[in-house]
Short mmCIF file of C-alpha atoms in Angstrom, two decimals:
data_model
loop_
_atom_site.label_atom_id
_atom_site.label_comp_id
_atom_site.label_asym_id
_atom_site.label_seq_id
_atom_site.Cartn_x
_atom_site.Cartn_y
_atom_site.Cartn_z
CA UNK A 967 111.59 82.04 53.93
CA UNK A 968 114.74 83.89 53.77
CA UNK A 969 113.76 85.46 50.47
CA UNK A 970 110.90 87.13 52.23
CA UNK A 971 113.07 88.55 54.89
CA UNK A 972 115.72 90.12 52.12
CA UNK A 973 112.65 91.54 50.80
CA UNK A 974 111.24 92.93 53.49
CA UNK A 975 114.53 94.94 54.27
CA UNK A 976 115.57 95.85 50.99
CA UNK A 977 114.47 99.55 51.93
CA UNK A 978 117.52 99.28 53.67
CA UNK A 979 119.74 98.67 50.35
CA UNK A 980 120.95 96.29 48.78
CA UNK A 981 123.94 95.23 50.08
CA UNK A 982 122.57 95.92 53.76
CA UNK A 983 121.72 92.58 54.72
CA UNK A 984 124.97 89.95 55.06
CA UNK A 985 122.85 87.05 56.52
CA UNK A 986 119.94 85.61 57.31
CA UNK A 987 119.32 82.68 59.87
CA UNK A 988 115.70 81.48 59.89
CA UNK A 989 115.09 79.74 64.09
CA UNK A 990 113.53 76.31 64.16
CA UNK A 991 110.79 75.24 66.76
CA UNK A 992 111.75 71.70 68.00
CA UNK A 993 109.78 69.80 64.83
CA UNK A 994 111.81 71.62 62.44
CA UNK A 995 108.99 74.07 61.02
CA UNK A 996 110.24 77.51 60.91
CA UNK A 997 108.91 79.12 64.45
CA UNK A 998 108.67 82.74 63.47
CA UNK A 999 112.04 84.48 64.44
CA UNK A 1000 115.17 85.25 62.42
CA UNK A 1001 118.28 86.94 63.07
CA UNK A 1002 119.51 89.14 60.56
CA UNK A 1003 123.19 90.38 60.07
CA UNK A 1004 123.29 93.79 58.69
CA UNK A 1005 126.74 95.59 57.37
CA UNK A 1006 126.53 98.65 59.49
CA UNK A 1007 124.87 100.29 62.98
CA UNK A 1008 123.72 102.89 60.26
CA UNK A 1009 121.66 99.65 58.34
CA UNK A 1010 120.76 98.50 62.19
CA UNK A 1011 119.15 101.95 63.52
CA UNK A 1012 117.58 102.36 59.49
CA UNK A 1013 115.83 99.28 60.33
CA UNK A 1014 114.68 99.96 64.02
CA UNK A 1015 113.54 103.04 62.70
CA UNK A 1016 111.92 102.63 59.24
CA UNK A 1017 110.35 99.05 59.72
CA UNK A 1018 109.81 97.81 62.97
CA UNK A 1019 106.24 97.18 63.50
CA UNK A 1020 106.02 97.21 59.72
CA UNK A 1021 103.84 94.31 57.54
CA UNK A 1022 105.22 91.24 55.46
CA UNK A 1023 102.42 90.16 53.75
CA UNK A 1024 99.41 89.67 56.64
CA UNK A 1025 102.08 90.14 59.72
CA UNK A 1026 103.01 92.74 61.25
CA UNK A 1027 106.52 92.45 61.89
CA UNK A 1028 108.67 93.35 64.85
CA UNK A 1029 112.55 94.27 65.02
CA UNK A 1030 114.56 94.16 67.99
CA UNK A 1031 118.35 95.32 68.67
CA UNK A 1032 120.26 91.83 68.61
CA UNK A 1033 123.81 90.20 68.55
CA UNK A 1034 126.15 87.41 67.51
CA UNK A 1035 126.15 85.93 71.01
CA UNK A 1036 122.48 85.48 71.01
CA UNK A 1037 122.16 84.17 67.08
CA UNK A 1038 124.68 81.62 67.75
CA UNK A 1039 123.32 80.51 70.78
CA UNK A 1040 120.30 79.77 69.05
CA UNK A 1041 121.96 78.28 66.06
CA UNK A 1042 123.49 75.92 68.86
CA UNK A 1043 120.12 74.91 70.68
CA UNK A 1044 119.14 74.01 67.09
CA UNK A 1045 122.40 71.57 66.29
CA UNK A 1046 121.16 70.29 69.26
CA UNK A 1047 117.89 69.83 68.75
CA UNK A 1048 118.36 67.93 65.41
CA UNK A 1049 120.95 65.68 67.00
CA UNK A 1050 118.44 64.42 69.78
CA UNK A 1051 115.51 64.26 66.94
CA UNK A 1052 117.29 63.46 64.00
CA UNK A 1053 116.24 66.37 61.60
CA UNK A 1054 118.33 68.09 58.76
CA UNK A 1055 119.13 71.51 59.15
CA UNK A 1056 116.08 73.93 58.16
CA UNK A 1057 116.41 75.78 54.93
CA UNK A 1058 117.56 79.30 55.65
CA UNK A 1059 119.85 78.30 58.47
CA UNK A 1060 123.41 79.71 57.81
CA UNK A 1061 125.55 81.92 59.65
CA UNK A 1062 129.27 81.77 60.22
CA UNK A 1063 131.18 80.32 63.14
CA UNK A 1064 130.42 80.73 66.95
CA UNK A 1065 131.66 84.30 68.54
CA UNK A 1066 130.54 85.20 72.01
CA UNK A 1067 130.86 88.96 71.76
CA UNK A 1068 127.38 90.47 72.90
CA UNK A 1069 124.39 90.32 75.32
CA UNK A 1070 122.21 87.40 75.04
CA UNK A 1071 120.54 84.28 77.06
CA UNK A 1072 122.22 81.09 78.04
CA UNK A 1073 120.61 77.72 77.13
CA UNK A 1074 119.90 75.03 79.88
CA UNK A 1075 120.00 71.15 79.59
CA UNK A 1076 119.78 69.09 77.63
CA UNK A 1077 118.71 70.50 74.52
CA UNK A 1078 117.50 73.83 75.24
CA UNK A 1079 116.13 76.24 72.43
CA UNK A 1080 117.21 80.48 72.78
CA UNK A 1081 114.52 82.73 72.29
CA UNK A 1082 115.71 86.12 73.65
CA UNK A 1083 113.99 88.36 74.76
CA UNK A 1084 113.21 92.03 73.15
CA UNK A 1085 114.10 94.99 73.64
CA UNK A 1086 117.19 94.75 75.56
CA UNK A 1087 119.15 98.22 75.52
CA UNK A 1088 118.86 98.25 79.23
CA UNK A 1089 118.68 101.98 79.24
CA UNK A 1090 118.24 101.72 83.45
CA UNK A 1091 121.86 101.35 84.26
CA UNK A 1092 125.20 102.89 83.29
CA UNK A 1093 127.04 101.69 80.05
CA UNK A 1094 130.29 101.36 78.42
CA UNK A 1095 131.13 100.51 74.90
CA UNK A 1096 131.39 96.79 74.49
CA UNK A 1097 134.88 96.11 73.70
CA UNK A 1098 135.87 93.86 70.72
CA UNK A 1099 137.25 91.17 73.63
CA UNK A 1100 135.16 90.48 76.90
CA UNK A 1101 137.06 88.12 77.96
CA UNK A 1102 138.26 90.86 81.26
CA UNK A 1103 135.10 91.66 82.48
CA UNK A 1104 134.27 90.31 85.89
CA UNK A 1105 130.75 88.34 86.15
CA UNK A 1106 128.29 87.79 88.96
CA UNK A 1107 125.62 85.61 88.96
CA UNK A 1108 122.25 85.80 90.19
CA UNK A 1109 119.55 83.24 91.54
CA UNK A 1110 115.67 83.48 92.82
CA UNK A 1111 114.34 86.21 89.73
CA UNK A 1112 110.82 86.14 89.27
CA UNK A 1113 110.02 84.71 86.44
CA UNK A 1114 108.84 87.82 84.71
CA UNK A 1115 112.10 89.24 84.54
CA UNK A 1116 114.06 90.71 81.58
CA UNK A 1117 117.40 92.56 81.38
CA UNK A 1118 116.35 95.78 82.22
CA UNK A 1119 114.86 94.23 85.13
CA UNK A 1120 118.07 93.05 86.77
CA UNK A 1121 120.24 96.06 85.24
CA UNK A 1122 117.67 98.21 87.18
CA UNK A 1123 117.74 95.93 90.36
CA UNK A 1124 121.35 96.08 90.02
CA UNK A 1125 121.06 100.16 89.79
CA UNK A 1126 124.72 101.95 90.52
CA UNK A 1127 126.53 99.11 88.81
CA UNK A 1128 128.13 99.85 85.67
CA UNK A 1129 127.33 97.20 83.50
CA UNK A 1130 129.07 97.05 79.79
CA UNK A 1131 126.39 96.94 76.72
CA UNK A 1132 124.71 93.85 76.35
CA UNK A 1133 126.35 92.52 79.28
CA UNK A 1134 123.27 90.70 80.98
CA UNK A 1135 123.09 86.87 80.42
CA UNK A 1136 119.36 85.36 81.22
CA UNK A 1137 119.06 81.53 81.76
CA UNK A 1138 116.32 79.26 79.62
CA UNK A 1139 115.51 75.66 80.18
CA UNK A 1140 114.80 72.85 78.14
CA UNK A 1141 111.43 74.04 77.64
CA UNK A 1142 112.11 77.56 77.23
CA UNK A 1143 111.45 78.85 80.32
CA UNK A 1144 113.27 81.07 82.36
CA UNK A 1145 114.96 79.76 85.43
CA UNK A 1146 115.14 82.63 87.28
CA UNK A 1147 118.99 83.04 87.02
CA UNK A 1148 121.12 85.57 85.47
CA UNK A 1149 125.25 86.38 84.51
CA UNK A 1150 125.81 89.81 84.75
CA UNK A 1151 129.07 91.42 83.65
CA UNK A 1152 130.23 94.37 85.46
CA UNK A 1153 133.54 96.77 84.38
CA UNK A 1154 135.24 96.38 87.98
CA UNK A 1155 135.70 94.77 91.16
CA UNK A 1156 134.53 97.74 92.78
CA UNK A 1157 130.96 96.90 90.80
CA UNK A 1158 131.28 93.47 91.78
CA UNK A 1159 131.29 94.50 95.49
CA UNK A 1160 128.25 96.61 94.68
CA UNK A 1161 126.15 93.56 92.89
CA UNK A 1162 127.25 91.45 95.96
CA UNK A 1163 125.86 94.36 97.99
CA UNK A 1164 123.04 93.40 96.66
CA UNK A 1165 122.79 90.35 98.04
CA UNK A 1166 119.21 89.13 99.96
CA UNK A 1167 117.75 92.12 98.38
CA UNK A 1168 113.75 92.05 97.32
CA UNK A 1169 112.66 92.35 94.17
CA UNK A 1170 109.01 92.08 94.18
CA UNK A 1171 108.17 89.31 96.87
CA UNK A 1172 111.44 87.53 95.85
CA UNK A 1173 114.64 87.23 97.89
CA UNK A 1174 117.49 87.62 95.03
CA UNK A 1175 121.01 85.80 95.51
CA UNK A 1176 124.03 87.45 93.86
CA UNK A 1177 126.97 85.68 93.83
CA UNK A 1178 130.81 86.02 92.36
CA UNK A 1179 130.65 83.72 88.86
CA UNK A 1180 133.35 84.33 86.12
CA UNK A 1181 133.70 84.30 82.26
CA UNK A 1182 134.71 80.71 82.50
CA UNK A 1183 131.07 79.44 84.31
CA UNK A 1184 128.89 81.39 82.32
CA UNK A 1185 130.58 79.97 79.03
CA UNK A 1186 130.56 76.50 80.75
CA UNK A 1187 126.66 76.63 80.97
CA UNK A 1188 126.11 78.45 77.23
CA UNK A 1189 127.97 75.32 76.28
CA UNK A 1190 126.17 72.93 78.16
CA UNK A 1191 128.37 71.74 80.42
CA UNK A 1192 126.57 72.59 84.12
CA UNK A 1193 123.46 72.34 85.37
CA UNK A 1194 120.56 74.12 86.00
CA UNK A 1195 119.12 73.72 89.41
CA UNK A 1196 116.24 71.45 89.80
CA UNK A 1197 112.98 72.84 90.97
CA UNK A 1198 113.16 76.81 89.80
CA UNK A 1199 111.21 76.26 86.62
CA UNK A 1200 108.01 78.01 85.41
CA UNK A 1201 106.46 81.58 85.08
CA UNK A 1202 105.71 83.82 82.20
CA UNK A 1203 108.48 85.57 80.14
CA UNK A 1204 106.55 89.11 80.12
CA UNK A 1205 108.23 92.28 81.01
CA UNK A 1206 108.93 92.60 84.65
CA UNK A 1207 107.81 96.95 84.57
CA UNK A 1208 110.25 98.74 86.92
CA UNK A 1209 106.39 100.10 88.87
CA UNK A 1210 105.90 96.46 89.60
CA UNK A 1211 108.67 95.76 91.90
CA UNK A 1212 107.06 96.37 94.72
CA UNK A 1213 104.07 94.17 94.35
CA UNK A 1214 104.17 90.49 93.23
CA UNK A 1215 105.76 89.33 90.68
CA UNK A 1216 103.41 87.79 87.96
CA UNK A 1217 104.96 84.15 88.66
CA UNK A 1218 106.77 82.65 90.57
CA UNK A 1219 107.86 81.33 93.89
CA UNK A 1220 106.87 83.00 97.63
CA UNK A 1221 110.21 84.06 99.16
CA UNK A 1222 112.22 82.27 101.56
CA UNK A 1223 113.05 83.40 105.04
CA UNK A 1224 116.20 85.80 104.06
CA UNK A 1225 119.53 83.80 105.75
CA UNK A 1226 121.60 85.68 108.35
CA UNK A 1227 124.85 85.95 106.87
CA UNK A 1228 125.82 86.29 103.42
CA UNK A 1229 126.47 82.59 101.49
CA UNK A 1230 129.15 81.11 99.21
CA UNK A 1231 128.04 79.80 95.77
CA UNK A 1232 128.28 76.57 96.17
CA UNK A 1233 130.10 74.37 92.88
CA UNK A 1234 128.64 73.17 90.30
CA UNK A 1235 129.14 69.72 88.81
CA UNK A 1236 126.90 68.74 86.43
CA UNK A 1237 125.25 70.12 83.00
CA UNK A 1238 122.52 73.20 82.84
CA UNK A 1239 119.54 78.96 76.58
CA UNK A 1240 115.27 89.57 66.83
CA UNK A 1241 113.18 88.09 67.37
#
């Protein structure tokens, strides 16, 4: 419970830890991962440092770099979740009021739970201090990743394109699977017309799509309010390792035939989510 989570980081002090939220599994039951709030970087680095990998009773316990974007996201899937099932809020579950200031994953429809995935300081590409407001930054979006991907996958298939901290957005279904899509959010239009460069590219046996998106879609599907595509589902969520990308990914689809000429995005117009 929460109490065994303040008291595994009390090392850190006492007045380290500002909240805890406990995530839910679809039944209710407490699934394994929390998000902590800590007061400080200082308290955030102590606790990367000093007790990742560390045990809690019979469990070894791991600690991954997180933010507000991807808690409330999941906090969201949950409300969610209860609605379509009817369940009361777990014990433990608390946290303050949606912001959407950080990296994290998007949820798909209807009801999709957010399990992020670790380790995402995507030390492959260049990075600028996220800014309090990120409402500026122009977004791509990108279709057709294998299914094995993570951030520092597409920040290193995306290499030359300055992309702000935490500013890669991966897709989940319903059923937490990835869907092979991703918002990325660059720092100018020049690195827009370098992701869009990247258009058709390979990664691994997979033909990627990048297309111009904005703040506005990517919001739209964290929301719930567009779709995901139909028929892109499946693979494992393992890391993607950058010596892989020239062999096959570990799931996923065999490419198409790449098109001759670069391709709109068409609309969308329906809905689409520390460990």
């Amino acid at each position: 419970g929460e109490g065994n989570v303040r008291e595994f980081l009390e090392p850190l002090g006492y007045q380290a830890v500002l909240s805890v939220h406990l995530c839910t599994a679809a039944d209710g039951r407490f699934n394994g991962n929390a998000f902590v709030e800590l007061n400080s970087e200082h308290a955030v680095k102590d606790a990367l440092e000093r007790l990742n990998r560390q045990q809690m009773g019979s469990r070894y316990i791991e600690i991954f770099e997180s933010s507000m974007l991807e808690r409330d996201a999941s906090m969201t899937a949950e409300r969610r979740r209860r609605r379509l099932h009817g369940q009361a809020p777990a014990q433990g579950a608390r946290g303050r009021a949606p912001t959407y200031n950080g990296r994290g994953g998007l949820p798909g429809a209807p009801a999709p739970p957010y399990f992020p995935h670790p380790g995402s300081n995507m030390p492959m590409a260049n990075y600028a201090p996220a800014p309090q407001q990120r409402n500026g930054y122009p977004v791509v979006r990108i279709r057709g990743l294998p299914f094995s991907s993570n951030e520092s996958t597409i920040a290193e298939f995306l290499h030359g394109v300055n992309i702000p901290a935490q500013g890669v957005h991966m897709v989940y279904d319903a059923n937490e699977r990835p869907t092979g899509e991703a918002f990325v959010e660059v720092l100018s239009e020049a690195d827009v017309q370098a992701a869009l460069s990247m258009h058709n590219k390979t990664l691994g046996t997979r033909y990627i799509e990048v297309f111009r998106s904005s703040q506005g879609e990517m919001y739209r599907l964290q929301l719930g309010e567009a779709p995901v595509p139909e028929g892109v589902y499946g693979g494992q969520r393992q890391p993607f390792a950058p010596q892989m990308f020239q062999q096959a990914p570990m799931a996923g689809f065999a490419p198409p035939p790449p098109p001759h000429q670069h391709q709109a995005m068409p609309p969308m117009n329906a809905p689409m989510g520390w460990q």
